[in-house]
CSV table of C-alpha atoms in Angstrom, one decimal:
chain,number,residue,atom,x,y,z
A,1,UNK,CA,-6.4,-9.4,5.2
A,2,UNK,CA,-3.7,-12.0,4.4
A,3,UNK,CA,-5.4,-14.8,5.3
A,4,UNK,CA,-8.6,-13.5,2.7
A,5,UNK,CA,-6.5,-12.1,0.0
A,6,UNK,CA,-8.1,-8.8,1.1
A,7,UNK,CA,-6.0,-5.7,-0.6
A,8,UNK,CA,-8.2,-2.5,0.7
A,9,UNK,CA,-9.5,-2.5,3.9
A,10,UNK,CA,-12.2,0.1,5.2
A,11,UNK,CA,-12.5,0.7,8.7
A,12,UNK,CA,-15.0,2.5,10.7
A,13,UNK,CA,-15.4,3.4,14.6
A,14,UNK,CA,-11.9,3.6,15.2
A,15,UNK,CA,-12.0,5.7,18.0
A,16,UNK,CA,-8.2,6.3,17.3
A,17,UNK,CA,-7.5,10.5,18.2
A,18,UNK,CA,-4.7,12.1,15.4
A,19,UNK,CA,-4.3,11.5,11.8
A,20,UNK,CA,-1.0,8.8,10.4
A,21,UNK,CA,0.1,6.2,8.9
A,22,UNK,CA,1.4,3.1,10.2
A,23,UNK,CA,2.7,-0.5,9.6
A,24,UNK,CA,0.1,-3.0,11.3
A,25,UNK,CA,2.2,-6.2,10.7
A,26,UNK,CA,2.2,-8.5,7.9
A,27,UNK,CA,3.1,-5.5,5.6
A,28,UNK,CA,-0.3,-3.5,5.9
A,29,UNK,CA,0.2,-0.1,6.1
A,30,UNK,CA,-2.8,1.3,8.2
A,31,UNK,CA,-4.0,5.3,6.8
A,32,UNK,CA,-6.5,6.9,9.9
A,33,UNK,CA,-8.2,9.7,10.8
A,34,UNK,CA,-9.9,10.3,14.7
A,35,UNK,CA,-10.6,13.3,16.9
A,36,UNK,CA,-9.0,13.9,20.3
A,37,UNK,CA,-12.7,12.2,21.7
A,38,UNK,CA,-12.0,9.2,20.6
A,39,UNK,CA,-15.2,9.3,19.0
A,40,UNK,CA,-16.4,7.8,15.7
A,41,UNK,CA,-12.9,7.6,13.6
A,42,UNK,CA,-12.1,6.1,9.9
A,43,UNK,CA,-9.1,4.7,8.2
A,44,UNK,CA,-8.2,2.4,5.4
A,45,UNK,CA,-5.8,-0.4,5.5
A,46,UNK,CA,-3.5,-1.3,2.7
A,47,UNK,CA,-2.1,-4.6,1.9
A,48,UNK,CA,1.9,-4.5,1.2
A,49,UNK,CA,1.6,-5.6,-2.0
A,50,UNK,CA,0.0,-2.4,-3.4
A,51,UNK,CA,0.8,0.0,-0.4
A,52,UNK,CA,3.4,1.8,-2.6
A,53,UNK,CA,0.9,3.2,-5.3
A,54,UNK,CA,-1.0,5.0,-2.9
A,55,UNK,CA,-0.5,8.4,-4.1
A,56,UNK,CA,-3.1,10.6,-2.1
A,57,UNK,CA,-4.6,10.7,1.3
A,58,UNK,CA,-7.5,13.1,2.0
A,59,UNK,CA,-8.6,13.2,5.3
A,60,UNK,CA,-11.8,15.1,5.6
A,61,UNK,CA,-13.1,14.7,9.3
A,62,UNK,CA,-13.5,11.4,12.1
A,63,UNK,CA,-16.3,10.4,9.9
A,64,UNK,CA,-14.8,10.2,6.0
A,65,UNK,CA,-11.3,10.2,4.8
A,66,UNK,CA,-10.3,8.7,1.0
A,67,UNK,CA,-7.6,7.3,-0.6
A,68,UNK,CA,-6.3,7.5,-4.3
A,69,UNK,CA,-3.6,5.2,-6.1
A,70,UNK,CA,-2.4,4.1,-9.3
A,71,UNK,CA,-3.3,0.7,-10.7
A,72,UNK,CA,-2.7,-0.4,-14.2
A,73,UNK,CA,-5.4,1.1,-16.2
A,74,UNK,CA,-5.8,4.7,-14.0
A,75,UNK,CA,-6.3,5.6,-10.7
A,76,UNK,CA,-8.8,4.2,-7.9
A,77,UNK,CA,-10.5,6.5,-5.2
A,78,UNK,CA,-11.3,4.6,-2.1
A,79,UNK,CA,-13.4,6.4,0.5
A,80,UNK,CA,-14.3,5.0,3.9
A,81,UNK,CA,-17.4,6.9,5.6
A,82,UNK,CA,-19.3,6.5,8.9
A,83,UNK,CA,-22.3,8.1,9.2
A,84,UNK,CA,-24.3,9.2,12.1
A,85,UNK,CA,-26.7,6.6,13.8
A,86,UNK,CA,-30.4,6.8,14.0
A,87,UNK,CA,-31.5,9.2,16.7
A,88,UNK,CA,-28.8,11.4,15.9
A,89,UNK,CA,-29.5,14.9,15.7
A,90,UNK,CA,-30.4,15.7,11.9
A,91,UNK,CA,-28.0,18.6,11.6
A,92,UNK,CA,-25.2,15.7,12.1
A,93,UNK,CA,-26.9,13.9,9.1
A,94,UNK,CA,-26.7,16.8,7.0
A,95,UNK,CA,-23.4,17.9,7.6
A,96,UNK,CA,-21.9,14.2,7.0
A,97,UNK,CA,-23.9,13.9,3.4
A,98,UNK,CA,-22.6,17.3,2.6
A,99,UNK,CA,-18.9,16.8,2.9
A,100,UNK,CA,-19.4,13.7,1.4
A,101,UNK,CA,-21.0,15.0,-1.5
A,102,UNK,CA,-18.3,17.2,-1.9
A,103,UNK,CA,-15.6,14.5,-2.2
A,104,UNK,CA,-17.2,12.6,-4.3
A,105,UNK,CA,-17.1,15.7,-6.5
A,106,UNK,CA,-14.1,15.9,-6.5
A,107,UNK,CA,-13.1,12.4,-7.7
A,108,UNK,CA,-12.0,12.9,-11.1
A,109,UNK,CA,-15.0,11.5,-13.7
A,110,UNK,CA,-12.3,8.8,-15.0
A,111,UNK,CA,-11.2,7.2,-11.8
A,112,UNK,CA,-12.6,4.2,-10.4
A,113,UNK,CA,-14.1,5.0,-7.5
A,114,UNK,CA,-15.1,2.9,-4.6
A,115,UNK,CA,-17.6,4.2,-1.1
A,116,UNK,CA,-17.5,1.7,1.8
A,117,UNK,CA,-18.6,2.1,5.1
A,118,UNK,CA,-21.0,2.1,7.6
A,119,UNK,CA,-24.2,3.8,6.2
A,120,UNK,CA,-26.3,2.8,9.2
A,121,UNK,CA,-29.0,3.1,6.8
A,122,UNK,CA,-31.6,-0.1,5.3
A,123,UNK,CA,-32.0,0.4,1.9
A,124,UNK,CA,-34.7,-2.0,1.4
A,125,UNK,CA,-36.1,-4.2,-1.4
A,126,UNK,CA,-38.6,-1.6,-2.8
A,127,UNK,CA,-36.4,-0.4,-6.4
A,128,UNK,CA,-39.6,1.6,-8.1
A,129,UNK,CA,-37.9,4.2,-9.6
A,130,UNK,CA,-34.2,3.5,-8.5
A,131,UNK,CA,-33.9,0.1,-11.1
A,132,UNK,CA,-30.4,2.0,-12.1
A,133,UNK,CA,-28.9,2.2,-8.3
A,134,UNK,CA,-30.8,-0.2,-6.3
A,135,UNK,CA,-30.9,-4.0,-7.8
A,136,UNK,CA,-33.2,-5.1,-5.4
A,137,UNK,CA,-32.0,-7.6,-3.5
A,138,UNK,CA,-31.7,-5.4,-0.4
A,139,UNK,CA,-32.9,-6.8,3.2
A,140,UNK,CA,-36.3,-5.7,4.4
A,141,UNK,CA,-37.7,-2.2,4.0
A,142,UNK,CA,-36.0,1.2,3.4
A,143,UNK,CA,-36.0,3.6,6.4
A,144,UNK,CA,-34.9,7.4,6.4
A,145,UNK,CA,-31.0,6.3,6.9
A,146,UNK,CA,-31.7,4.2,4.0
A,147,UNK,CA,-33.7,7.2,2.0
A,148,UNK,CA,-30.6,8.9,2.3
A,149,UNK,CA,-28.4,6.8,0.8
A,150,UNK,CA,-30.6,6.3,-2.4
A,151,UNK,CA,-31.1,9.8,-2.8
A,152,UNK,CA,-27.0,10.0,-2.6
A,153,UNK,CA,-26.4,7.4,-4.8
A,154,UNK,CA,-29.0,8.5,-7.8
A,155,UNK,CA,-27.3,12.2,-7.5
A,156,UNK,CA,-24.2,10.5,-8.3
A,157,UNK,CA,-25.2,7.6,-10.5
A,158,UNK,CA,-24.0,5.1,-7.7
A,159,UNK,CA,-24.6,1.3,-7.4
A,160,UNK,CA,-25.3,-0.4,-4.0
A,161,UNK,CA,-23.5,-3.0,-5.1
A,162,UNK,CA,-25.1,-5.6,-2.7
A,163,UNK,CA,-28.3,-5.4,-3.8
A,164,UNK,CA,-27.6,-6.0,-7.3
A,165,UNK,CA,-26.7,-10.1,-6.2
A,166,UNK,CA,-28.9,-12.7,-4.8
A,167,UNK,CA,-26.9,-14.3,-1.1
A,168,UNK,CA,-28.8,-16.0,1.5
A,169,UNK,CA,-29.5,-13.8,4.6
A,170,UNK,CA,-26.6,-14.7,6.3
A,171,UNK,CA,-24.5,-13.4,3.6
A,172,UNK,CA,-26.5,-10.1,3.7
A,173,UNK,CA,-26.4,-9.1,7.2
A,174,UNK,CA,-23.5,-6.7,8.2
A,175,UNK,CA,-24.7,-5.9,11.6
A,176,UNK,CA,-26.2,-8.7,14.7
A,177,UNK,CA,-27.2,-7.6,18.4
A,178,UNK,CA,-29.7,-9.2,20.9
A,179,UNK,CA,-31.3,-11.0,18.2
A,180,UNK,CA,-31.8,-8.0,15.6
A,181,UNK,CA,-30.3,-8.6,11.8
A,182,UNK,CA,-29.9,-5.6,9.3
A,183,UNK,CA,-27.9,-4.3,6.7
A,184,UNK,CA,-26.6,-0.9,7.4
A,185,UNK,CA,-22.9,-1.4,5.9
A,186,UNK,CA,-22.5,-1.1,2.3
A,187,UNK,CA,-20.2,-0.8,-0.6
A,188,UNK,CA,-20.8,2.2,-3.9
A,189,UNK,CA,-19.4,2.3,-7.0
A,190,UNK,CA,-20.1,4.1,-10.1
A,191,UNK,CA,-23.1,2.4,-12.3
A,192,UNK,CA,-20.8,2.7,-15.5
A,193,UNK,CA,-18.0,0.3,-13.5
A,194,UNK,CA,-20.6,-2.0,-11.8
A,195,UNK,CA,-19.7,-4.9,-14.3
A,196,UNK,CA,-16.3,-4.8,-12.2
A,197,UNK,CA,-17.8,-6.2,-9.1
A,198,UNK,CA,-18.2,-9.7,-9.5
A,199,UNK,CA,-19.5,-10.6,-5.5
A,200,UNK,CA,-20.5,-9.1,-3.0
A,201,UNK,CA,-21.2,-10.5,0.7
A,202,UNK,CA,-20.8,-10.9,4.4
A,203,UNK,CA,-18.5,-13.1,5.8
A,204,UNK,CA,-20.4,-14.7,8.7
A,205,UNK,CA,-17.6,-16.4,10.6
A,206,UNK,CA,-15.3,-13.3,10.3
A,207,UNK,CA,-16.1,-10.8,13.2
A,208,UNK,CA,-13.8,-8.4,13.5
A,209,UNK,CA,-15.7,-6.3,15.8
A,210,UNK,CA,-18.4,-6.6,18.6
A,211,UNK,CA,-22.0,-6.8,16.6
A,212,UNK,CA,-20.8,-6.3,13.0
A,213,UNK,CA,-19.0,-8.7,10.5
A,214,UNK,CA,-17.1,-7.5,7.1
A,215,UNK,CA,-18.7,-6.4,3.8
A,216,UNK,CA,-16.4,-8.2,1.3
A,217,UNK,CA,-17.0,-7.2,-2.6
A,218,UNK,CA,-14.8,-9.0,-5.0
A,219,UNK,CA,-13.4,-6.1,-7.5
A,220,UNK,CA,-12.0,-6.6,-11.2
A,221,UNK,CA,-9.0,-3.9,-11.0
A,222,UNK,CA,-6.0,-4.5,-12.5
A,223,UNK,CA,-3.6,-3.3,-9.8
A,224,UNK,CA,-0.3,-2.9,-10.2
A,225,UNK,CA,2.8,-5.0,-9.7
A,226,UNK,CA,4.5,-5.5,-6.3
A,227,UNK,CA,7.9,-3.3,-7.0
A,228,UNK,CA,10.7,-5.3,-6.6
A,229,UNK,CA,13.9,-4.2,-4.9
A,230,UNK,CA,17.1,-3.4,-6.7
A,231,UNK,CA,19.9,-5.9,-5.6
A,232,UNK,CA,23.6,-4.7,-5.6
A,233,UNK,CA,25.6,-6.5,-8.1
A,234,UNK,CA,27.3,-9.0,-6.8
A,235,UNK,CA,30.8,-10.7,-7.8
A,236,UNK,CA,30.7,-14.4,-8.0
A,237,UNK,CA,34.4,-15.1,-6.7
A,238,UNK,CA,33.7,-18.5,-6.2
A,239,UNK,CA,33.4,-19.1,-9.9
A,240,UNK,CA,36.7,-17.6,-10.7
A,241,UNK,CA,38.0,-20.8,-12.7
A,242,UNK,CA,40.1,-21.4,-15.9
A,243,UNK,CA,40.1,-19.0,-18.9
A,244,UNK,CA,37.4,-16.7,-16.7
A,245,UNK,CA,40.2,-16.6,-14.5
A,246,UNK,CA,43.0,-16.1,-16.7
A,247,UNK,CA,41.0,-13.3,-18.4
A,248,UNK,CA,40.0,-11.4,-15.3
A,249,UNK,CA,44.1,-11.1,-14.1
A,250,UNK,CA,44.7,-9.6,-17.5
A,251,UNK,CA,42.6,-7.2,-17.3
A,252,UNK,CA,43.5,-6.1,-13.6
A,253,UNK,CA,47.1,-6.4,-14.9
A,254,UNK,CA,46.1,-3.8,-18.1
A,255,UNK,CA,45.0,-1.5,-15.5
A,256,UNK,CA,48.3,-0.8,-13.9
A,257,UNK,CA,47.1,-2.5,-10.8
A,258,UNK,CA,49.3,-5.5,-9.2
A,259,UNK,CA,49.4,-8.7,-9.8
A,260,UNK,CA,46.0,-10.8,-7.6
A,261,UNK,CA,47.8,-14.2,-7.4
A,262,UNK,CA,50.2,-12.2,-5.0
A,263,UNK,CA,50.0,-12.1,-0.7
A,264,UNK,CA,46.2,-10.6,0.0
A,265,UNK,CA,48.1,-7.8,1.9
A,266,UNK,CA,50.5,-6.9,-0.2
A,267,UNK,CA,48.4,-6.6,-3.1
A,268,UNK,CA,46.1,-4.4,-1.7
A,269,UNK,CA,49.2,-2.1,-0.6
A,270,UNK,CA,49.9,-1.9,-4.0
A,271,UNK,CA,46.9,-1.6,-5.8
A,272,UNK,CA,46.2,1.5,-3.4
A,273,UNK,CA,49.5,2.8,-4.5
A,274,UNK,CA,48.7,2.9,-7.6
A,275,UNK,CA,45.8,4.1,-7.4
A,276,UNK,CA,47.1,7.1,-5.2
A,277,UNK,CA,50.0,7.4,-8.2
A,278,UNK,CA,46.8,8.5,-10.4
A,279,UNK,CA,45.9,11.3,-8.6
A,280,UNK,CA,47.1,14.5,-9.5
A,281,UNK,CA,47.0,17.8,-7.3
A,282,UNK,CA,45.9,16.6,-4.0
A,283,UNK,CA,48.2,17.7,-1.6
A,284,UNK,CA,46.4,16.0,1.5
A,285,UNK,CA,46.8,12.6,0.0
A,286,UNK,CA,50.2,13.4,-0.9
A,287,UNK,CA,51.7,14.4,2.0
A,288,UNK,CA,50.2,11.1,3.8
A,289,UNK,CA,52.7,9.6,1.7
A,290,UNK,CA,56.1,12.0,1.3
A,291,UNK,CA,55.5,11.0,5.1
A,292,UNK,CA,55.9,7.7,5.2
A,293,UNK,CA,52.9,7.5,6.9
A,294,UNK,CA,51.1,4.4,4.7
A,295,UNK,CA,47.8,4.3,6.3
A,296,UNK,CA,45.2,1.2,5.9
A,297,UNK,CA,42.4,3.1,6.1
A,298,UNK,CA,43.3,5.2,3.2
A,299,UNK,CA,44.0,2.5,1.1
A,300,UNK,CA,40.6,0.8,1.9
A,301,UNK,CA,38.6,3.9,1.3
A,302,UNK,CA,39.9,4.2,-2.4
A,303,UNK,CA,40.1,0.5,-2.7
A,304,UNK,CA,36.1,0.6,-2.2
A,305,UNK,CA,35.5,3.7,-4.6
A,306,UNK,CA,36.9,2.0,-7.2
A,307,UNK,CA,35.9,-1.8,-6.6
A,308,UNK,CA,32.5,-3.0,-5.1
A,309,UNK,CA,33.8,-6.4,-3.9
A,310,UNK,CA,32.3,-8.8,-1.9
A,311,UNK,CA,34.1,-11.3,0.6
A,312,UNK,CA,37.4,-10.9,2.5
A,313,UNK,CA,40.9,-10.4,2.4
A,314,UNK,CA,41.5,-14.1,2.7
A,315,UNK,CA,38.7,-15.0,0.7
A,316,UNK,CA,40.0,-13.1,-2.4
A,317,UNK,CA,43.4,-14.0,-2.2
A,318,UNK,CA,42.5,-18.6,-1.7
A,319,UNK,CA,40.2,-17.6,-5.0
A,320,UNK,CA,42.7,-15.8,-7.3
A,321,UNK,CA,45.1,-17.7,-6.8
């Protein structure tokens, strides 16, 4: 993903069991869902630089999960499916395009939303009738996998976004074994937002599984900005030098608190009196000190409340001097 400037990641045939989330390495953060049989499975992987929008995860079954997060201009809705193969029994068909006609209802009409996945469907060339979801530049001829998908796509007003771009045939096949080539992965958005896709195609030398090589569409979304983290403020004793200097010992001196051109040690013994000198009503501190009994950790502990400084003992004392 790095190494391609990839930011969302769908993944099918998993075959992971249990539902998390987890850091993968090179700061992509890796959402899945999977069944206990190891069967079938789906997740989505999230580069870093965007892994903190994600805002909800939806995992409907092994075979679809979705994604939601906040980019600049709204929220996007990635979901990754895997539907049944050919041969498989038609009540798993129905039961897949059912659920996933229900997420897809449930996207909000405004976000941008985004179906990847293995269809294991051909959609074909043949647009008569479908000129609005199906560009045409398909692979071969629709079967019933591939009726499916159209019929899915015009009851949503969905794009297969492949077709609608021109690629040689190695660009176009998503899926090779024993010398058989087809198209069965592909990549949905709304019609309305199909202007935001600006490629679409197979990457031939990229197989990142047995038999099937990544579906890569080039998307126009204005994601947001990599948070940065909050540093600590810092104090630059190093650059302590000439009327900084001066200024800086007359205000510590203002404050009541002892002199810093004075033994390290020492000063901190008195600053921390003083300190303790402010305190009114606190009979625990107090009687620390009708004691006698002075104690370091004391004075470091309310040294540290007060001051956030950087460096040691030593370092201070060479520098304000």
């Amino acid at each position: 993903m790095k190494r391609k400037n990839i930011h969302i990641m769908c993944l099918q045939e998993t075959r992971w069991k249990g539902e998390k989330a987890k850091e993968i390495g090179d700061g992509v953060k890796l959402f899945y869902k999977g069944e206990d049989s190891r069967k079938n499975g789906v997740g989505i992987a999230v580069s870093e630089s965007i892994k903190d929008s994600v805002s909800a995860v939806r995992r409907v079954s092994d075979r679809i999960m979705s994604l939601r997060m906040e980019t600049k201009e709204g929220c996007w809705t990635i979901i990754s499916v895997y539907a049944p193969q050919a041969g498989c029994p038609e009540k798993d068909n129905d039961e897949f395009y059912v659920a996933l006609d229900d997420v897809i209802r449930s996207v909000p009409d405004d976000d941008f939303l985004t179906i990847a996945g293995d269809l294991n469907g051909h959609v074909g060339t043949d647009r008569r009738g479908m000129e609005r979801v199906n560009g045409g530049r398909g692979v071969g001829a629709k079967n019933e996998e591939g009726e499916r998908i159209l019929d899915l796509a015009v009851a949503h007003d969905l794009a297969i976004c492949s077709t609608f771009f021109a690629k040689r045939e190695s660009q176009k096949m998503t899926y090779c074994s024993g010398g058989r080539r087809t198209e069965v992965d592909h990549i949905l958005v709304r019609r309305q937002d199909l202007k935001a896709v600006k490629d679409v195609k197979v990457l031939p030398g990229e197989d990142v599984a047995t038999q099937h090589r990544p579906l890569v569409a080039d998307l126009s979304v204005l994601l947001p900005p990599k948070m940065k983290e909050r540093a600590e403020p810092k104090i630059r004793w190093w650059e302590l030098k000439g009327p900084v200097k001066s200024e800086l010992k007359r205000k510590v001196l203002a404050t009541g608190l002892p002199n810093p051109e004075g033994p390290a040690n020492e000063t901190w013994r008195q600053a921390a009196q003083t300190i303790l000198n402010s305190f009114e009503g606190q009979p625990a501190w107090q009687l620390d000190w009708d004691k006698g009994e002075q104690s370091p950790r004391i004075e470091g502990q309310l040294l540290r409340g007060v001051f956030q400084v950087e460096g040691s003992r030593d370092h201070c004392s060479k520098d304000c001097s």
